[in-house]
PDB file of C-alpha atoms in Angstrom:
ATOM      1  CA  MET M1175      39.033  -9.451  10.425  1.00  0.00           C
ATOM      2  CA  MET M1176      37.152 -12.110   8.443  1.00  0.00           C
ATOM      3  CA  ASN M1177      35.348 -11.116   5.280  1.00  0.00           C
ATOM      4  CA  LYS M1178      31.563 -11.181   5.619  1.00  0.00           C
ATOM      5  CA  PRO M1179      29.762 -13.864   3.581  1.00  0.00           C
ATOM      6  CA  ARG M1180      28.312 -12.959   0.212  1.00  0.00           C
ATOM      7  CA  VAL M1181      24.503 -12.919   0.151  1.00  0.00           C
ATOM      8  CA  SER M1182      22.301 -13.380  -2.907  1.00  0.00           C
ATOM      9  CA  ILE M1183      18.604 -12.508  -2.586  1.00  0.00           C
ATOM     10  CA  ILE M1184      16.223 -14.195  -5.016  1.00  0.00           C
ATOM     11  CA  GLY M1185      13.435 -11.633  -5.076  1.00  0.00           C
ATOM     12  CA  TYR M1186      14.123  -7.920  -4.536  1.00  0.00           C
ATOM     13  CA  GLY M1187      10.521  -7.296  -3.529  1.00  0.00           C
ATOM     14  CA  TRP M1188       8.817  -5.535  -0.628  1.00  0.00           C
ATOM     15  CA  LEU M1189      11.039  -7.447   1.839  1.00  0.00           C
ATOM     16  CA  GLY M1190      14.055  -8.349  -0.291  1.00  0.00           C
ATOM     17  CA  GLU M1191      15.053  -4.834  -1.336  1.00  0.00           C
ATOM     18  CA  PRO M1192      15.161  -3.324   2.185  1.00  0.00           C
ATOM     19  CA  LEU M1193      16.963  -6.470   3.404  1.00  0.00           C
ATOM     20  CA  ALA M1194      19.610  -5.919   0.723  1.00  0.00           C
ATOM     21  CA  SER M1195      20.091  -2.291   1.781  1.00  0.00           C
ATOM     22  CA  TYR M1196      20.252  -3.296   5.461  1.00  0.00           C
ATOM     23  CA  LEU M1197      22.882  -5.980   4.848  1.00  0.00           C
ATOM     24  CA  LYS M1198      24.880  -3.717   2.556  1.00  0.00           C
ATOM     25  CA  GLU M1199      25.035  -1.070   5.312  1.00  0.00           C
ATOM     26  CA  LYS M1200      26.426  -3.748   7.631  1.00  0.00           C
ATOM     27  CA  GLY M1201      29.202  -4.537   5.164  1.00  0.00           C
ATOM     28  CA  PHE M1202      27.838  -7.665   3.487  1.00  0.00           C
ATOM     29  CA  PRO M1203      28.431  -8.066  -0.262  1.00  0.00           C
ATOM     30  CA  VAL M1204      24.869  -8.322  -1.611  1.00  0.00           C
ATOM     31  CA  LYS M1205      23.312  -9.014  -4.995  1.00  0.00           C
ATOM     32  CA  GLY M1206      19.793  -9.955  -5.958  1.00  0.00           C
ATOM     33  CA  SER M1207      17.145 -10.410  -8.600  1.00  0.00           C
ATOM     34  CA  THR M1208      14.034  -8.746  -9.951  1.00  0.00           C
ATOM     35  CA  THR M1209      11.535  -9.924 -12.559  1.00  0.00           C
ATOM     36  CA  THR M1210      11.204  -6.728 -14.642  1.00  0.00           C
ATOM     37  CA  SER M1211      13.636  -4.624 -16.679  1.00  0.00           C
ATOM     38  CA  GLU M1212      12.055  -1.442 -15.305  1.00  0.00           C
ATOM     39  CA  LYS M1213      12.813  -2.400 -11.704  1.00  0.00           C
ATOM     40  CA  LEU M1214      16.249  -3.692 -12.731  1.00  0.00           C
ATOM     41  CA  ASN M1215      17.211  -0.204 -13.896  1.00  0.00           C
ATOM     42  CA  LYS M1216      15.732   1.446 -10.798  1.00  0.00           C
ATOM     43  CA  LEU M1217      17.558  -0.901  -8.403  1.00  0.00           C
ATOM     44  CA  THR M1218      20.838  -0.593 -10.280  1.00  0.00           C
ATOM     45  CA  ASP M1219      20.552   3.199 -10.024  1.00  0.00           C
ATOM     46  CA  THR M1220      20.298   2.877  -6.223  1.00  0.00           C
ATOM     47  CA  GLY M1221      23.606   0.984  -6.180  1.00  0.00           C
ATOM     48  CA  LEU M1222      22.247  -2.527  -5.648  1.00  0.00           C
ATOM     49  CA  GLU M1223      23.801  -5.226  -7.820  1.00  0.00           C
ATOM     50  CA  THR M1224      20.744  -6.631  -9.586  1.00  0.00           C
ATOM     51  CA  TYR M1225      20.032  -9.325 -12.175  1.00  0.00           C
ATOM     52  CA  LEU M1226      16.930 -10.077 -14.218  1.00  0.00           C
ATOM     53  CA  LEU M1227      15.500 -13.442 -13.168  1.00  0.00           C
ATOM     54  CA  LYS M1228      12.044 -14.974 -13.227  1.00  0.00           C
ATOM     55  CA  PHE M1229      11.031 -18.558 -12.446  1.00  0.00           C
ATOM     56  CA  SER M1230       8.193 -19.607 -14.774  1.00  0.00           C
ATOM     57  CA  PRO M1231       8.735 -22.130 -13.122  1.00  0.00           C
ATOM     58  CA  HIS M1232      12.064 -22.622 -14.985  1.00  0.00           C
ATOM     59  CA  PRO M1233      14.593 -19.764 -14.806  1.00  0.00           C
ATOM     60  CA  ILE M1234      14.424 -16.986 -17.413  1.00  0.00           C
ATOM     61  CA  GLY M1235      16.626 -13.897 -17.340  1.00  0.00           C
ATOM     62  CA  ARG M1236      20.022 -12.378 -18.064  1.00  0.00           C
ATOM     63  CA  ALA M1237      23.385 -13.282 -16.490  1.00  0.00           C
ATOM     64  CA  PHE M1238      21.520 -14.582 -13.446  1.00  0.00           C
ATOM     65  CA  GLN M1239      24.075 -17.375 -12.972  1.00  0.00           C
ATOM     66  CA  ASN M1240      26.143 -14.743 -11.135  1.00  0.00           C
ATOM     67  CA  LEU M1241      23.586 -14.860  -8.322  1.00  0.00           C
ATOM     68  CA  PHE M1242      24.533 -18.444  -7.573  1.00  0.00           C
ATOM     69  CA  ASP M1243      28.201 -17.579  -7.007  1.00  0.00           C
ATOM     70  CA  THR M1244      27.499 -16.825  -3.353  1.00  0.00           C
ATOM     71  CA  ASP M1245      27.876 -18.006   0.240  1.00  0.00           C
ATOM     72  CA  ILE M1246      24.250 -17.542   1.311  1.00  0.00           C
ATOM     73  CA  LEU M1247      21.175 -17.806  -0.929  1.00  0.00           C
ATOM     74  CA  PHE M1248      18.088 -16.037   0.452  1.00  0.00           C
ATOM     75  CA  ILE M1249      14.978 -17.347  -1.360  1.00  0.00           C
ATOM     76  CA  ASN M1250      12.187 -14.806  -1.200  1.00  0.00           C
ATOM     77  CA  ILE M1251       9.650 -15.455  -3.938  1.00  0.00           C
ATOM     78  CA  PRO M1252       5.907 -15.565  -3.212  1.00  0.00           C
ATOM     79  CA  PRO M1253       4.013 -18.752  -4.054  1.00  0.00           C
ATOM     80  CA  ALA M1254       1.444 -16.818  -6.160  1.00  0.00           C
ATOM     81  CA  ARG M1255      -1.380 -19.114  -5.076  1.00  0.00           C
ATOM     82  CA  ARG M1256      -4.085 -16.814  -6.434  1.00  0.00           C
ATOM     83  CA  SER M1257      -2.814 -17.013 -10.006  1.00  0.00           C
ATOM     84  CA  GLN M1258      -1.027 -20.383 -10.089  1.00  0.00           C
ATOM     85  CA  PRO M1259      -1.790 -23.967  -8.991  1.00  0.00           C
ATOM     86  CA  ASP M1260      -0.237 -25.173  -5.728  1.00  0.00           C
ATOM     87  CA  SER M1261       2.244 -27.243  -7.754  1.00  0.00           C
ATOM     88  CA  PHE M1262       3.816 -24.135  -9.350  1.00  0.00           C
ATOM     89  CA  HIS M1263       5.882 -22.804  -6.431  1.00  0.00           C
ATOM     90  CA  PRO M1264       7.408 -26.208  -5.537  1.00  0.00           C
ATOM     91  CA  GLU M1265       8.475 -26.494  -9.195  1.00  0.00           C
ATOM     92  CA  GLN M1266      10.204 -23.101  -8.900  1.00  0.00           C
ATOM     93  CA  ILE M1267      11.995 -24.336  -5.785  1.00  0.00           C
ATOM     94  CA  LYS M1268      13.143 -27.507  -7.580  1.00  0.00           C
ATOM     95  CA  TYR M1269      14.945 -25.371 -10.162  1.00  0.00           C
ATOM     96  CA  ILE M1270      16.495 -23.138  -7.482  1.00  0.00           C
ATOM     97  CA  LYS M1271      17.644 -26.166  -5.481  1.00  0.00           C
ATOM     98  CA  ALA M1272      19.208 -27.786  -8.554  1.00  0.00           C
ATOM     99  CA  MET M1273      21.170 -24.624  -9.302  1.00  0.00           C
ATOM    100  CA  ALA M1274      22.203 -24.222  -5.650  1.00  0.00           C
ATOM    101  CA  ILE M1275      23.592 -27.764  -5.669  1.00  0.00           C
ATOM    102  CA  GLN M1276      25.278 -27.249  -9.045  1.00  0.00           C
ATOM    103  CA  TYR M1277      27.043 -24.117  -7.750  1.00  0.00           C
ATOM    104  CA  ARG M1278      27.761 -25.723  -4.357  1.00  0.00           C
ATOM    105  CA  ILE M1279      26.090 -22.987  -2.358  1.00  0.00           C
ATOM    106  CA  PRO M1280      26.815 -23.755   1.305  1.00  0.00           C
ATOM    107  CA  LYS M1281      23.840 -22.033   2.975  1.00  0.00           C
ATOM    108  CA  ILE M1282      20.211 -21.292   2.117  1.00  0.00           C
ATOM    109  CA  ILE M1283      17.501 -19.298   3.880  1.00  0.00           C
ATOM    110  CA  TYR M1284      13.959 -19.960   2.674  1.00  0.00           C
ATOM    111  CA  THR M1285      11.093 -17.604   3.490  1.00  0.00           C
ATOM    112  CA  SER M1286       7.973 -19.595   4.268  1.00  0.00           C
ATOM    113  CA  ALA M1287       4.889 -18.430   6.172  1.00  0.00           C
ATOM    114  CA  THR M1288       2.872 -19.193   9.289  1.00  0.00           C
ATOM    115  CA  SER M1289       0.010 -20.305   7.022  1.00  0.00           C
ATOM    116  CA  VAL M1290       1.633 -23.764   7.082  1.00  0.00           C
ATOM    117  CA  TYR M1291       0.165 -24.132  10.597  1.00  0.00           C
ATOM    118  CA  PRO M1292      -3.510 -25.137  10.819  1.00  0.00           C
ATOM    119  CA  ASP M1293      -6.149 -22.887  12.382  1.00  0.00           C
ATOM    120  CA  ASN M1294      -7.042 -25.277  15.178  1.00  0.00           C
ATOM    121  CA  ASN M1295      -7.592 -22.750  17.998  1.00  0.00           C
ATOM    122  CA  GLN M1296      -4.094 -23.451  19.280  1.00  0.00           C
ATOM    123  CA  ARG M1297      -0.683 -21.953  20.008  1.00  0.00           C
ATOM    124  CA  ALA M1298       1.711 -22.969  17.227  1.00  0.00           C
ATOM    125  CA  THR M1299       5.457 -23.459  17.643  1.00  0.00           C
ATOM    126  CA  GLU M1300       8.188 -24.645  15.298  1.00  0.00           C
ATOM    127  CA  ALA M1301       7.968 -28.062  16.961  1.00  0.00           C
ATOM    128  CA  ASN M1302       4.405 -28.552  15.681  1.00  0.00           C
ATOM    129  CA  THR M1303       3.909 -31.153  12.985  1.00  0.00           C
ATOM    130  CA  ILE M1304       2.626 -29.524   9.803  1.00  0.00           C
ATOM    131  CA  ASN M1305       0.822 -31.209   6.930  1.00  0.00           C
ATOM    132  CA  VAL M1306       0.277 -30.624   3.260  1.00  0.00           C
ATOM    133  CA  TYR M1307      -3.356 -29.546   3.588  1.00  0.00           C
ATOM    134  CA  ASP M1308      -2.987 -26.065   5.086  1.00  0.00           C
ATOM    135  CA  ASN M1309      -0.642 -24.550   2.497  1.00  0.00           C
ATOM    136  CA  PRO M1310       0.420 -27.184  -0.054  1.00  0.00           C
ATOM    137  CA  ALA M1311       2.651 -24.785  -2.014  1.00  0.00           C
ATOM    138  CA  LEU M1312       4.801 -23.793   0.956  1.00  0.00           C
ATOM    139  CA  TYR M1313       4.680 -27.186   2.658  1.00  0.00           C
ATOM    140  CA  ASN M1314       5.980 -28.977  -0.446  1.00  0.00           C
ATOM    141  CA  ALA M1315       8.581 -26.271  -1.111  1.00  0.00           C
ATOM    142  CA  GLU M1316       9.950 -26.702   2.427  1.00  0.00           C
ATOM    143  CA  GLN M1317      10.071 -30.485   2.002  1.00  0.00           C
ATOM    144  CA  ILE M1318      11.921 -30.223  -1.329  1.00  0.00           C
ATOM    145  CA  LEU M1319      14.610 -28.024   0.224  1.00  0.00           C
ATOM    146  CA  ARG M1320      14.986 -30.264   3.297  1.00  0.00           C
ATOM    147  CA  LYS M1321      15.249 -33.559   1.388  1.00  0.00           C
ATOM    148  CA  GLU M1322      18.739 -34.847   0.465  1.00  0.00           C
ATOM    149  CA  LYS M1323      20.262 -31.404   0.976  1.00  0.00           C
ATOM    150  CA  THR M1324      23.930 -30.588   0.431  1.00  0.00           C
ATOM    151  CA  TYR M1325      23.704 -27.212   2.217  1.00  0.00           C
ATOM    152  CA  ASP M1326      22.771 -25.748   5.582  1.00  0.00           C
ATOM    153  CA  LEU M1327      19.131 -24.670   5.523  1.00  0.00           C
ATOM    154  CA  THR M1328      17.188 -22.321   7.770  1.00  0.00           C
ATOM    155  CA  VAL M1329      13.468 -21.695   7.202  1.00  0.00           C
ATOM    156  CA  ILE M1330      11.777 -18.491   8.375  1.00  0.00           C
ATOM    157  CA  ARG M1331       8.001 -18.790   8.691  1.00  0.00           C
ATOM    158  CA  TYR M1332       6.899 -15.172   8.610  1.00  0.00           C
ATOM    159  CA  GLY M1333       3.538 -13.976   9.866  1.00  0.00           C
ATOM    160  CA  GLY M1334       1.606 -11.295   7.996  1.00  0.00           C
ATOM    161  CA  LEU M1335       4.189  -8.801   6.705  1.00  0.00           C
ATOM    162  CA  LEU M1336       2.888  -5.348   7.526  1.00  0.00           C
ATOM    163  CA  GLY M1337       3.998  -1.815   8.337  1.00  0.00           C
ATOM    164  CA  VAL M1338       5.141   1.016   6.053  1.00  0.00           C
ATOM    165  CA  ASP M1339       2.448   1.076   3.298  1.00  0.00           C
ATOM    166  CA  ARG M1340       0.767  -2.204   4.238  1.00  0.00           C
ATOM    167  CA  ILE M1341      -1.992  -1.260   6.670  1.00  0.00           C
ATOM    168  CA  PRO M1342      -4.221  -4.153   7.815  1.00  0.00           C
ATOM    169  CA  GLY M1343      -7.280  -2.014   8.562  1.00  0.00           C
ATOM    170  CA  ARG M1344      -7.275  -0.567   5.054  1.00  0.00           C
ATOM    171  CA  TYR M1345      -7.728  -4.030   3.525  1.00  0.00           C
ATOM    172  CA  PHE M1346     -11.011  -4.436   5.414  1.00  0.00           C
ATOM    173  CA  SER M1347     -12.276  -0.860   5.245  1.00  0.00           C
ATOM    174  CA  GLY M1348     -15.979  -0.805   4.389  1.00  0.00           C
ATOM    175  CA  LYS M1349     -16.220  -4.609   4.249  1.00  0.00           C
ATOM    176  CA  GLU M1350     -18.998  -6.666   5.836  1.00  0.00           C
ATOM    177  CA  ASN M1351     -18.863  -9.737   8.083  1.00  0.00           C
ATOM    178  CA  VAL M1352     -15.152  -9.282   8.814  1.00  0.00           C
ATOM    179  CA  THR M1353     -13.482 -11.657  11.286  1.00  0.00           C
ATOM    180  CA  GLY M1354     -12.572  -9.549  14.296  1.00  0.00           C
ATOM    181  CA  ASP M1355     -12.251 -11.770  17.367  1.00  0.00           C
ATOM    182  CA  THR M1356      -9.150 -13.824  16.487  1.00  0.00           C
ATOM    183  CA  PRO M1357      -5.521 -13.040  17.419  1.00  0.00           C
ATOM    184  CA  VAL M1358      -3.233 -11.663  14.727  1.00  0.00           C
ATOM    185  CA  ASN M1359       0.134 -13.110  13.733  1.00  0.00           C
ATOM    186  CA  TYR M1360       1.832 -10.060  12.235  1.00  0.00           C
ATOM    187  CA  ILE M1361       5.397  -8.827  11.865  1.00  0.00           C
ATOM    188  CA  HIS M1362       6.548  -5.339  10.927  1.00  0.00           C
ATOM    189  CA  ARG M1363       8.794  -5.167   7.875  1.00  0.00           C
ATOM    190  CA  ASP M1364      11.621  -3.600   9.899  1.00  0.00           C
ATOM    191  CA  ASP M1365      11.579  -6.612  12.219  1.00  0.00           C
ATOM    192  CA  ALA M1366      11.320  -9.067   9.316  1.00  0.00           C
ATOM    193  CA  VAL M1367      14.460  -7.527   7.796  1.00  0.00           C
ATOM    194  CA  ALA M1368      16.330  -7.444  11.116  1.00  0.00           C
ATOM    195  CA  LEU M1369      15.358 -11.042  11.912  1.00  0.00           C
ATOM    196  CA  ALA M1370      16.752 -12.340   8.599  1.00  0.00           C
ATOM    197  CA  ALA M1371      19.974 -10.399   9.160  1.00  0.00           C
ATOM    198  CA  TRP M1372      20.150 -11.706  12.752  1.00  0.00           C
ATOM    199  CA  ILE M1373      20.059 -15.299  11.488  1.00  0.00           C
ATOM    200  CA  ILE M1374      22.870 -14.553   9.024  1.00  0.00           C
ATOM    201  CA  GLU M1375      25.030 -12.658  11.530  1.00  0.00           C
ATOM    202  CA  ASN M1376      24.609 -15.254  14.277  1.00  0.00           C
ATOM    203  CA  ARG M1377      24.966 -18.252  11.931  1.00  0.00           C
ATOM    204  CA  LEU M1378      21.697 -19.844  13.052  1.00  0.00           C
ATOM    205  CA  TRP M1379      21.728 -22.681  10.537  1.00  0.00           C
ATOM    206  CA  ASN M1380      19.623 -25.824  10.156  1.00  0.00           C
ATOM    207  CA  GLU M1381      16.782 -24.312  12.153  1.00  0.00           C
ATOM    208  CA  THR M1382      13.195 -23.214  11.647  1.00  0.00           C
ATOM    209  CA  PHE M1383      12.076 -19.908  13.147  1.00  0.00           C
ATOM    210  CA  ASN M1384       8.701 -18.202  13.318  1.00  0.00           C
ATOM    211  CA  GLY M1385       8.968 -14.542  12.379  1.00  0.00           C
ATOM    212  CA  VAL M1386       6.002 -13.109  14.291  1.00  0.00           C
ATOM    213  CA  ALA M1387       5.626 -10.210  16.737  1.00  0.00           C
ATOM    214  CA  PRO M1388       5.339 -11.657  20.273  1.00  0.00           C
ATOM    215  CA  LEU M1389       2.020  -9.941  21.065  1.00  0.00           C
ATOM    216  CA  HIS M1390      -1.243 -10.994  19.433  1.00  0.00           C
ATOM    217  CA  PRO M1391      -4.021  -8.415  19.766  1.00  0.00           C
ATOM    218  CA  GLN M1392      -7.482  -9.040  18.327  1.00  0.00           C
ATOM    219  CA  ARG M1393      -8.027  -8.178  14.674  1.00  0.00           C
ATOM    220  CA  LYS M1394     -10.928  -5.831  15.407  1.00  0.00           C
ATOM    221  CA  ASP M1395      -8.797  -3.703  17.753  1.00  0.00           C
ATOM    222  CA  ILE M1396      -6.157  -3.195  15.065  1.00  0.00           C
ATOM    223  CA  TYR M1397      -8.656  -2.462  12.269  1.00  0.00           C
ATOM    224  CA  GLU M1398     -10.501   0.095  14.391  1.00  0.00           C
ATOM    225  CA  LYS M1399      -7.271   1.799  15.502  1.00  0.00           C
ATOM    226  CA  ASN M1400      -5.971   1.985  11.921  1.00  0.00           C
ATOM    227  CA  ALA M1401      -9.254   3.532  10.745  1.00  0.00           C
ATOM    228  CA  ALA M1402      -9.364   6.085  13.571  1.00  0.00           C
ATOM    229  CA  GLU M1403      -5.743   7.143  13.147  1.00  0.00           C
ATOM    230  CA  MET M1404      -5.636   7.248   9.349  1.00  0.00           C
ATOM    231  CA  GLY M1405      -9.085   8.499   8.454  1.00  0.00           C
ATOM    232  CA  PHE M1406     -10.561   5.627   6.463  1.00  0.00           C
ATOM    233  CA  SER M1407     -13.750   3.687   7.230  1.00  0.00           C
ATOM    234  CA  SER M1408     -13.921   0.805   9.684  1.00  0.00           C
ATOM    235  CA  PRO M1409     -15.428  -2.496   8.580  1.00  0.00           C
ATOM    236  CA  ILE M1410     -19.213  -2.162   8.248  1.00  0.00           C
ATOM    237  CA  SER M1411     -19.825  -5.307  10.305  1.00  0.00           C
ATOM    238  CA  TYR M1412     -17.977  -8.131  12.038  1.00  0.00           C
ATOM    239  CA  ALA M1413     -18.655 -11.878  12.059  1.00  0.00           C
ATOM    240  CA  LYS M1414     -20.259 -13.394  15.138  1.00  0.00           C
ATOM    241  CA  ILE M1415     -17.843 -14.002  17.987  1.00  0.00           C
ATOM    242  CA  GLY M1416     -16.580 -17.568  18.174  1.00  0.00           C
ATOM    243  CA  GLU M1417     -17.351 -18.473  14.540  1.00  0.00           C
ATOM    244  CA  SER M1418     -13.778 -18.287  13.236  1.00  0.00           C
ATOM    245  CA  LYS M1419     -10.917 -20.723  13.814  1.00  0.00           C
ATOM    246  CA  TRP M1420      -7.588 -19.250  14.838  1.00  0.00           C
ATOM    247  CA  LYS M1421      -3.973 -19.897  15.780  1.00  0.00           C
ATOM    248  CA  GLU M1422      -1.475 -17.926  17.843  1.00  0.00           C
ATOM    249  CA  VAL M1423       2.033 -18.405  16.481  1.00  0.00           C
ATOM    250  CA  SER M1424       4.869 -18.264  19.013  1.00  0.00           C
ATOM    251  CA  SER M1425       8.086 -16.318  18.445  1.00  0.00           C
ATOM    252  CA  ALA M1426       9.684 -17.605  21.670  1.00  0.00           C
ATOM    253  CA  LYS M1427      12.356 -19.576  19.794  1.00  0.00           C
ATOM    254  CA  ILE M1428      13.894 -16.608  17.959  1.00  0.00           C
ATOM    255  CA  ILE M1429      13.587 -14.422  21.082  1.00  0.00           C
ATOM    256  CA  ALA M1430      15.545 -17.079  23.023  1.00  0.00           C
ATOM    257  CA  THR M1431      18.513 -16.470  20.664  1.00  0.00           C
ATOM    258  CA  GLY M1432      18.675 -12.852  21.845  1.00  0.00           C
ATOM    259  CA  PHE M1433      16.691 -11.240  19.031  1.00  0.00           C
ATOM    260  CA  LYS M1434      14.685  -8.190  20.104  1.00  0.00           C
ATOM    261  CA  PHE M1435      11.636  -6.937  18.234  1.00  0.00           C
ATOM    262  CA  LYS M1436      11.468  -3.216  17.468  1.00  0.00           C
ATOM    263  CA  PHE M1437       7.679  -3.556  17.172  1.00  0.00           C
ATOM    264  CA  PRO M1438       6.601  -6.309  19.604  1.00  0.00           C
ATOM    265  CA  ASP M1439       2.957  -5.136  19.567  1.00  0.00           C
ATOM    266  CA  PRO M1440       1.095  -4.957  16.213  1.00  0.00           C
ATOM    267  CA  MET M1441      -1.101  -2.230  17.750  1.00  0.00           C
ATOM    268  CA  ASP M1442       1.978   0.021  17.559  1.00  0.00           C
ATOM    269  CA  PHE M1443       3.190  -0.710  14.027  1.00  0.00           C
ATOM    270  CA  GLY M1444       4.391   2.355  12.143  1.00  0.00           C
ATOM    271  CA  TYR M1445       2.716   3.127   8.785  1.00  0.00           C
ATOM    272  CA  THR M1446       3.092   5.565   5.942  1.00  0.00           C
ATOM    273  CA  LEU M1447      -0.255   6.347   4.354  1.00  0.00           C
ATOM    274  CA  SER M1448       0.407   6.908   0.655  1.00  0.00           C
ATOM    275  CA  LYS M1449      -1.609   9.596  -1.093  1.00  0.00           C
TER     276      LYS M1449
END
């Protein structure tokens, strides 16, 4: 039996940590990074091989070079657009790419997002042309990784990552003039984890996949259901129907590979309401 490839996860966050545990259970050698000493100790105590690493945008940390001795590099760091200029994340990716080339890493998975597609009242697929204007940070990061690459690269464009303690209706509870009549592009965390592992296990390289639940209910229906089931307030008011631009992102390409969603309908996402 062949040994499973070694996986390094840059970013043991809300998605990266459960992905590490999932892959480890399947027999993959996994290691990853976190940006704080406190979380480093916590993750190490759970048995995950963890290194301290932060891109500011250059790498800062301890012994993080070990992460780049790997077969697959999973890049999972948020672009931090609220606190940093759009040029910051592409600079982070330049450093990661340089180290990946230096260490001759053969395969990279980059987590992008469906926000690279414009809201043009259309159905979006991986074949759509994207441009720099909709999400410059992610668009430029994708281009940097694709240009003059020495590795196999697969890009996952995730929709809104929800489920567990991320409840969409809670974000809009008590708010006014909330957009309610546009389709959602969500994915449950369990499916986001399983989809990344599916790509690794099935060696789906040099591809782009949308990671989005195949059904797209209206935002208002989800917000109202969340509020009714979990006991918080609905939005106070919704924007006029037809005022908001939208997109419906297709997951047909990943489904065609045989991947099955555990939560195909965002109306049925499972949540854990923290106290």
